Amino acid sequence: ELFVAADQEERGTQRFKSQNGFTNLVEGDVLGRSVTKHGGDAHVCEVHARITSREMAAAGLNMALGTVSDVFTKNSGTPGMFRTRAVDGDSAVVSSCIKAMTQGYAAEGHVVFVTKHFPGLGNASGNTDVDPKVRSYSDTVDRMEQELAPYRAATASVNESGSSPLFGAMISHASYKILDASESPATLSSPILRDLMRSAPSTQVHAGVDKTGAPASFAGMGLRGLTVSDAFWTWGAIKGLQPIERQRLMARAFLSGIDVLMIAKADFAGGWDYFQALYAGTLPSAEKDALVAAAHEESFESLLTKFKARVTESAGRVKEAKRKVGPASSLMKPGVAPRTTTTELAAEYQQ
């Protein structure tokens, strides 16, 4: 059983629209304004999620690469990307909305909700599709916590309700010195992917430095759901790389803590073969050495042990998510427009 995923966020980033039999969603900032208008009540965000989940399931889709948790920041390098796509510039409003969405997806129960782009692109220097060295401008603990707030709220909510297999985070390709002093892209950062995301909230993580160079400390998030990479085929850092170099980058991302890699069709077969050879220990000697050096491991033996442990760990999370959503085809209704399943919700949504 496969994950069948699509970007289904809001009006500007919605792959399936009315012409495909789906409800047309509103922009992210419209959701934010509604939450503010109603004194923080984010019911509209829950309805948004339920419509998305139910209609995707009716079409055989079981993973929504959904509404962003990025906090709009006017003076960043990404205002054009998130002016209407983001829910709001107030992290409290974004947090309320994303938390309500997790509850909507959990209530429907057939689609994994993956929010983006952890740990936040709202205050980044640019677009990772173009610039291979995008970095976050958030260089104090307080500022970074504003970007983390929606993820913390959503994670706490799904952990408390027992719906964590239905929630995940897409990881950005930007770097965050405040979280990882090495300035590795989040995609390749164990301090971010494992220490920060997976550690319990009672654990303090010390891996980054603030704008003064002083150590920065953050509480763990306790994420139990999936981590999904942003698209590899659009990442500025892979442009010009040879296939073996791209495959090595994929292996490094997986070793660092990514559970699901978004890889283009052209790279999938090569990536699959590389991972199979890595697991079997049959990579060419030169490539073993190159991967060990790139991953900063002591030896290939230690790297292989870590890789196999990661396979077991990620496979467990993937299987649990798939068990929770059920077969992607289980709710399909051939010849019936998905929006017919959400008539009463759509009426409430329009109001």
Short mmCIF file of C-alpha atoms in Angstrom, two decimals:
data_model
loop_
_atom_site.label_atom_id
_atom_site.label_comp_id
_atom_site.label_asym_id
_atom_site.label_seq_id
_atom_site.Cartn_x
_atom_site.Cartn_y
_atom_site.Cartn_z
CA GLU A 1 0.00 0.00 0.00
CA LEU A 2 1.44 3.34 -1.09
CA PHE A 3 1.10 6.84 0.23
CA VAL A 4 -0.67 8.79 -2.52
CA ALA A 5 0.09 12.43 -1.75
CA ALA A 6 -0.67 15.84 -3.21
CA ASP A 7 -0.24 19.50 -2.34
CA GLN A 8 -3.70 20.43 -1.11
CA GLU A 9 -3.13 23.52 1.02
CA GLU A 10 -5.19 26.52 0.00
CA ARG A 11 -6.38 28.29 -3.12
CA GLY A 12 -2.92 29.11 -4.46
CA THR A 13 -1.43 25.67 -3.78
CA GLN A 14 -4.27 23.25 -4.48
CA ARG A 15 -3.62 20.53 -7.07
CA PHE A 16 -7.24 19.37 -7.25
CA LYS A 17 -9.89 22.07 -7.67
CA SER A 18 -13.50 22.43 -8.80
CA GLN A 19 -12.69 21.30 -12.33
CA ASN A 20 -11.48 18.03 -10.79
CA GLY A 21 -14.62 17.64 -8.68
CA PHE A 22 -13.17 19.15 -5.48
CA THR A 23 -14.23 22.12 -3.38
CA ASN A 24 -12.22 25.28 -4.11
CA LEU A 25 -10.34 26.14 -0.93
CA VAL A 26 -9.71 29.69 0.28
CA GLU A 27 -6.29 31.29 0.69
CA GLY A 28 -4.40 30.68 3.92
CA ASP A 29 -4.63 34.31 4.97
CA VAL A 30 -8.42 34.20 4.62
CA LEU A 31 -8.42 31.45 7.25
CA GLY A 32 -6.24 33.60 9.47
CA ARG A 33 -8.50 36.62 9.17
CA SER A 34 -11.49 34.47 10.05
CA VAL A 35 -9.76 33.15 13.17
CA THR A 36 -8.98 36.71 14.27
CA LYS A 37 -12.49 37.92 13.44
CA HIS A 38 -13.98 35.20 15.63
CA GLY A 39 -11.77 35.96 18.62
CA GLY A 40 -9.35 33.09 18.09
CA ASP A 41 -11.98 30.46 17.27
CA ALA A 42 -10.37 28.32 14.57
CA HIS A 43 -13.38 26.18 13.70
CA VAL A 44 -13.11 27.27 10.06
CA CYS A 45 -9.65 25.67 9.93
CA GLU A 46 -11.06 22.39 11.21
CA VAL A 47 -13.76 22.48 8.52
CA HIS A 48 -11.08 23.29 5.91
CA ALA A 49 -9.17 20.19 7.01
CA ARG A 50 -12.23 17.94 7.06
CA ILE A 51 -13.22 18.95 3.55
CA THR A 52 -9.69 18.37 2.30
CA SER A 53 -9.38 15.01 4.04
CA ARG A 54 -12.76 13.65 3.00
CA GLU A 55 -12.45 14.70 -0.63
CA MET A 56 -8.89 13.43 -0.97
CA ALA A 57 -9.90 10.07 0.51
CA ALA A 58 -12.82 9.85 -1.91
CA ALA A 59 -10.31 10.18 -4.77
CA GLY A 60 -7.90 7.58 -3.36
CA LEU A 61 -5.40 10.06 -1.86
CA ASN A 62 -4.17 9.43 1.68
CA MET A 63 -1.56 12.10 2.39
CA ALA A 64 -2.16 15.83 2.28
CA LEU A 65 0.92 17.97 1.84
CA GLY A 66 -1.19 20.59 3.48
CA THR A 67 -1.52 24.05 4.90
CA VAL A 68 1.77 25.69 5.83
CA SER A 69 2.77 26.50 9.40
CA ASP A 70 5.14 29.20 8.13
CA VAL A 71 4.55 32.52 9.90
CA PHE A 72 4.35 35.36 7.39
CA THR A 73 7.13 37.92 7.90
CA LYS A 74 6.96 41.04 5.76
CA ASN A 75 10.65 41.95 6.07
CA SER A 76 12.00 38.51 5.20
CA GLY A 77 13.26 37.17 1.90
CA THR A 78 10.02 35.26 1.31
CA PRO A 79 7.11 37.74 1.60
CA GLY A 80 5.86 36.97 -1.89
CA MET A 81 5.82 33.25 -1.21
CA PHE A 82 3.68 33.50 1.91
CA ARG A 83 1.66 36.73 1.65
CA THR A 84 -1.57 34.80 1.03
CA ARG A 85 -0.34 31.21 1.40
CA ALA A 86 0.49 31.60 5.10
CA VAL A 87 -2.31 31.74 7.65
CA ASP A 88 -1.04 34.87 9.41
CA GLY A 89 1.93 36.87 10.66
CA ASP A 90 0.91 36.18 14.27
CA SER A 91 2.23 32.79 15.41
CA ALA A 92 -0.64 32.44 17.89
CA VAL A 93 -3.20 32.65 15.06
CA VAL A 94 -1.22 30.18 12.95
CA SER A 95 -0.91 27.83 15.93
CA SER A 96 -4.66 27.88 16.59
CA CYS A 97 -5.45 27.17 12.95
CA ILE A 98 -2.93 24.34 12.47
CA LYS A 99 -3.96 22.72 15.75
CA ALA A 100 -7.60 22.82 14.64
CA MET A 101 -6.59 21.24 11.34
CA THR A 102 -4.95 18.31 13.12
CA GLN A 103 -8.25 17.76 14.90
CA GLY A 104 -10.14 17.87 11.61
CA TYR A 105 -7.87 15.34 9.93
CA ALA A 106 -8.01 13.11 13.02
CA ALA A 107 -11.81 13.23 13.04
CA GLU A 108 -11.93 12.10 9.40
CA GLY A 109 -9.17 9.55 9.95
CA HIS A 110 -8.17 8.58 6.41
CA VAL A 111 -5.49 11.10 5.41
CA VAL A 112 -2.11 11.99 6.94
CA PHE A 113 -1.77 15.75 7.36
CA VAL A 114 1.76 16.99 6.64
CA THR A 115 2.28 20.67 7.43
CA LYS A 116 5.25 22.68 6.13
CA HIS A 117 8.06 23.83 6.18
CA PHE A 118 9.70 22.90 9.49
CA PRO A 119 11.23 24.67 11.32
CA GLY A 120 9.86 27.64 9.34
CA LEU A 121 10.45 29.47 6.06
CA GLY A 122 8.44 32.56 6.90
CA ASN A 123 11.55 34.44 8.00
CA ALA A 124 14.02 32.91 5.54
CA SER A 125 16.45 34.70 3.24
CA GLY A 126 14.96 33.33 0.01
CA ASN A 127 13.53 30.45 -1.96
CA THR A 128 15.27 27.07 -1.56
CA ASP A 129 14.14 26.12 -5.08
CA VAL A 130 16.53 28.74 -6.40
CA ASP A 131 19.14 29.45 -3.75
CA PRO A 132 21.10 26.47 -2.34
CA LYS A 133 22.16 28.49 0.71
CA VAL A 134 18.89 29.84 2.10
CA ARG A 135 19.13 30.61 5.81
CA SER A 136 16.73 31.72 8.48
CA TYR A 137 16.85 35.31 9.74
CA SER A 138 15.50 34.10 13.10
CA ASP A 139 18.64 34.42 15.21
CA THR A 140 17.27 34.68 18.76
CA VAL A 141 15.51 32.04 20.83
CA ASP A 142 12.35 34.16 21.13
CA ARG A 143 12.14 34.78 17.39
CA MET A 144 12.75 31.12 16.55
CA GLU A 145 10.14 30.02 19.07
CA GLN A 146 7.57 32.08 17.21
CA GLU A 147 8.25 29.97 14.13
CA LEU A 148 8.21 26.73 16.12
CA ALA A 149 4.96 27.58 17.93
CA PRO A 150 2.54 26.11 15.34
CA TYR A 151 4.47 22.84 15.25
CA ARG A 152 4.60 22.66 19.03
CA ALA A 153 0.85 23.28 19.30
CA ALA A 154 0.02 20.68 16.64
CA THR A 155 2.41 18.07 18.04
CA ALA A 156 1.12 18.47 21.59
CA SER A 157 -2.45 18.16 20.31
CA VAL A 158 -1.97 14.95 18.32
CA ASN A 159 0.13 13.37 21.06
CA GLU A 160 -2.60 14.07 23.61
CA SER A 161 -5.39 12.77 21.36
CA GLY A 162 -3.49 9.69 20.17
CA SER A 163 -3.67 10.77 16.52
CA SER A 164 0.06 11.31 15.98
CA PRO A 165 0.27 8.75 13.11
CA LEU A 166 -2.02 11.08 11.14
CA PHE A 167 0.33 14.04 11.49
CA GLY A 168 3.73 14.85 10.05
CA ALA A 169 6.02 17.73 9.14
CA MET A 170 7.69 18.58 5.86
CA ILE A 171 11.26 19.69 6.42
CA SER A 172 12.69 22.77 4.76
CA HIS A 173 16.00 22.88 2.89
CA ALA A 174 17.08 26.09 4.67
CA SER A 175 19.67 26.32 7.44
CA TYR A 176 19.05 27.53 11.01
CA LYS A 177 22.18 28.49 12.91
CA ILE A 178 20.08 29.15 16.02
CA LEU A 179 19.17 25.41 16.01
CA ASP A 180 22.28 23.87 14.47
CA ALA A 181 25.55 25.79 14.70
CA SER A 182 27.00 23.79 11.81
CA GLU A 183 24.49 25.56 9.52
CA SER A 184 23.56 22.30 7.82
CA PRO A 185 20.27 22.49 5.92
CA ALA A 186 17.45 21.17 8.10
CA THR A 187 17.12 18.31 5.60
CA LEU A 188 20.58 17.10 6.64
CA SER A 189 20.58 18.17 10.30
CA SER A 190 20.44 15.49 12.99
CA PRO A 191 20.30 18.17 15.72
CA ILE A 192 17.08 19.45 14.16
CA LEU A 193 15.54 16.22 12.89
CA ARG A 194 16.38 14.01 15.84
CA ASP A 195 17.40 16.06 18.87
CA LEU A 196 14.87 18.89 18.55
CA MET A 197 11.97 17.13 16.84
CA ARG A 198 12.06 13.76 18.58
CA SER A 199 13.24 14.65 22.09
CA ALA A 200 10.63 14.96 24.83
CA PRO A 201 9.48 18.48 25.81
CA SER A 202 11.22 17.94 29.16
CA THR A 203 14.59 17.69 27.38
CA GLN A 204 16.63 20.77 26.56
CA VAL A 205 18.47 20.68 23.24
CA HIS A 206 21.68 22.70 22.88
CA ALA A 207 22.97 22.60 19.30
CA GLY A 208 22.72 26.13 17.97
CA VAL A 209 24.00 29.61 18.69
CA ASP A 210 22.22 32.95 18.66
CA LYS A 211 23.25 36.13 16.88
CA THR A 212 25.83 36.91 19.58
CA GLY A 213 27.40 33.46 19.33
CA ALA A 214 25.99 32.37 22.69
CA PRO A 215 24.60 28.82 23.00
CA ALA A 216 20.87 28.58 22.32
CA SER A 217 18.62 26.15 24.15
CA PHE A 218 15.25 24.76 23.05
CA ALA A 219 12.86 22.24 24.57
CA GLY A 220 12.29 19.09 22.54
CA MET A 221 9.06 18.74 20.58
CA GLY A 222 8.21 15.08 21.08
CA LEU A 223 7.12 14.51 17.47
CA ARG A 224 5.92 10.92 16.96
CA GLY A 225 4.65 11.25 13.40
CA LEU A 226 6.43 11.30 10.05
CA THR A 227 9.06 13.66 8.74
CA VAL A 228 8.86 14.26 4.99
CA SER A 229 11.50 16.02 2.94
CA ASP A 230 10.72 18.97 0.75
CA ALA A 231 11.08 18.18 -2.95
CA PHE A 232 14.59 17.06 -3.88
CA TRP A 233 14.11 17.77 -7.57
CA THR A 234 13.60 21.49 -6.99
CA TRP A 235 16.25 21.96 -4.29
CA GLY A 236 18.84 24.46 -5.44
CA ALA A 237 21.61 22.40 -3.81
CA ILE A 238 21.20 19.45 -6.19
CA LYS A 239 21.50 21.44 -9.39
CA GLY A 240 24.55 20.32 -11.32
CA LEU A 241 25.15 17.21 -9.20
CA GLN A 242 25.81 13.84 -10.77
CA PRO A 243 23.25 11.06 -10.08
CA ILE A 244 25.55 9.34 -7.55
CA GLU A 245 25.98 12.65 -5.72
CA ARG A 246 22.21 13.15 -5.56
CA GLN A 247 21.77 9.62 -4.24
CA ARG A 248 24.41 10.25 -1.58
CA LEU A 249 22.52 13.38 -0.52
CA MET A 250 19.33 11.32 -0.19
CA ALA A 251 21.11 8.78 2.01
CA ARG A 252 22.47 11.56 4.21
CA ALA A 253 18.98 13.02 4.62
CA PHE A 254 17.60 9.64 5.64
CA LEU A 255 20.47 9.04 8.06
CA SER A 256 19.85 12.46 9.59
CA GLY A 257 16.23 11.62 10.36
CA ILE A 258 13.98 12.08 7.32
CA ASP A 259 11.39 9.28 7.12
CA VAL A 260 9.94 9.92 3.65
CA LEU A 261 12.01 11.37 0.82
CA MET A 262 10.29 13.26 -2.00
CA ILE A 263 12.24 12.17 -5.06
CA ALA A 264 11.48 12.83 -8.72
CA LYS A 265 10.58 9.91 -10.95
CA ALA A 266 13.85 10.29 -12.86
CA ASP A 267 15.85 9.80 -9.65
CA PHE A 268 13.71 7.16 -7.96
CA ALA A 269 15.17 4.01 -9.53
CA GLY A 270 18.74 5.14 -8.89
CA GLY A 271 17.90 6.16 -5.33
CA TRP A 272 16.21 2.82 -4.66
CA ASP A 273 19.21 0.89 -6.00
CA TYR A 274 21.59 3.02 -3.93
CA PHE A 275 19.65 2.37 -0.72
CA GLN A 276 19.46 -1.36 -1.45
CA ALA A 277 23.21 -1.52 -2.05
CA LEU A 278 23.87 0.52 1.08
CA TYR A 279 21.73 -1.80 3.21
CA ALA A 280 23.48 -4.84 1.75
CA GLY A 281 26.90 -3.24 2.24
CA THR A 282 27.72 -3.59 -1.45
CA LEU A 283 28.30 0.02 -2.45
CA PRO A 284 31.59 0.47 -4.36
CA SER A 285 34.50 1.14 -2.00
CA ALA A 286 34.99 4.66 -3.30
CA GLU A 287 31.34 5.48 -2.68
CA LYS A 288 31.46 4.00 0.81
CA ASP A 289 34.35 6.32 1.60
CA ALA A 290 32.58 9.32 0.05
CA LEU A 291 29.39 8.69 2.05
CA VAL A 292 31.28 8.16 5.31
CA ALA A 293 33.12 11.45 4.80
CA ALA A 294 29.96 13.37 3.83
CA ALA A 295 28.00 11.97 6.78
CA HIS A 296 30.89 12.59 9.21
CA GLU A 297 30.88 8.97 10.39
CA GLU A 298 33.90 7.15 11.83
CA SER A 299 33.62 4.18 9.50
CA PHE A 300 31.34 2.49 7.02
CA GLU A 301 30.54 -0.15 9.62
CA SER A 302 29.23 2.43 12.08
CA LEU A 303 27.31 4.18 9.30
CA LEU A 304 25.71 0.90 8.18
CA THR A 305 24.63 0.09 11.72
CA LYS A 306 23.02 3.54 11.97
CA PHE A 307 21.39 3.17 8.55
CA LYS A 308 19.79 -0.16 9.43
CA ALA A 309 18.50 1.26 12.71
CA ARG A 310 17.00 4.18 10.80
CA VAL A 311 15.27 1.76 8.39
CA THR A 312 13.65 -0.04 11.31
CA GLU A 313 12.69 3.22 13.00
CA SER A 314 11.19 4.88 9.91
CA ALA A 315 9.47 1.73 8.68
CA GLY A 316 7.71 1.49 12.03
CA ARG A 317 6.34 5.03 11.73
CA VAL A 318 5.34 4.55 8.08
CA LYS A 319 3.54 1.27 8.81
CA GLU A 320 1.65 2.80 11.73
CA ALA A 321 0.52 5.74 9.59
CA LYS A 322 -0.61 3.41 6.81
CA ARG A 323 -2.45 1.20 9.29
CA LYS A 324 -4.23 4.25 10.65
CA VAL A 325 -5.42 5.61 7.28
CA GLY A 326 -6.23 2.24 5.72
CA PRO A 327 -5.96 1.40 2.01
CA ALA A 328 -5.90 4.48 -0.21
CA SER A 329 -8.64 2.98 -2.40
CA SER A 330 -11.00 2.07 0.45
CA LEU A 331 -13.13 5.23 0.17
CA MET A 332 -12.88 5.77 -3.59
CA LYS A 333 -16.12 6.37 -5.44
CA PRO A 334 -15.40 6.07 -9.18
CA GLY A 335 -17.43 8.44 -11.30
CA VAL A 336 -18.57 10.48 -8.30
CA ALA A 337 -17.16 13.97 -7.71
CA PRO A 338 -15.33 14.06 -4.34
CA ARG A 339 -17.14 17.27 -3.37
CA THR A 340 -20.44 15.37 -3.14
CA THR A 341 -19.10 13.86 0.09
CA THR A 342 -18.74 17.28 1.74
CA THR A 343 -21.91 19.13 0.76
CA GLU A 344 -22.91 20.04 4.31
CA LEU A 345 -19.33 20.96 5.28
CA ALA A 346 -18.88 23.10 2.15
CA ALA A 347 -21.98 25.11 3.00
CA GLU A 348 -20.62 25.81 6.48
CA TYR A 349 -17.18 26.58 5.02
CA GLN A 350 -18.60 29.18 2.59
CA GLN A 351 -20.35 30.99 5.42
#
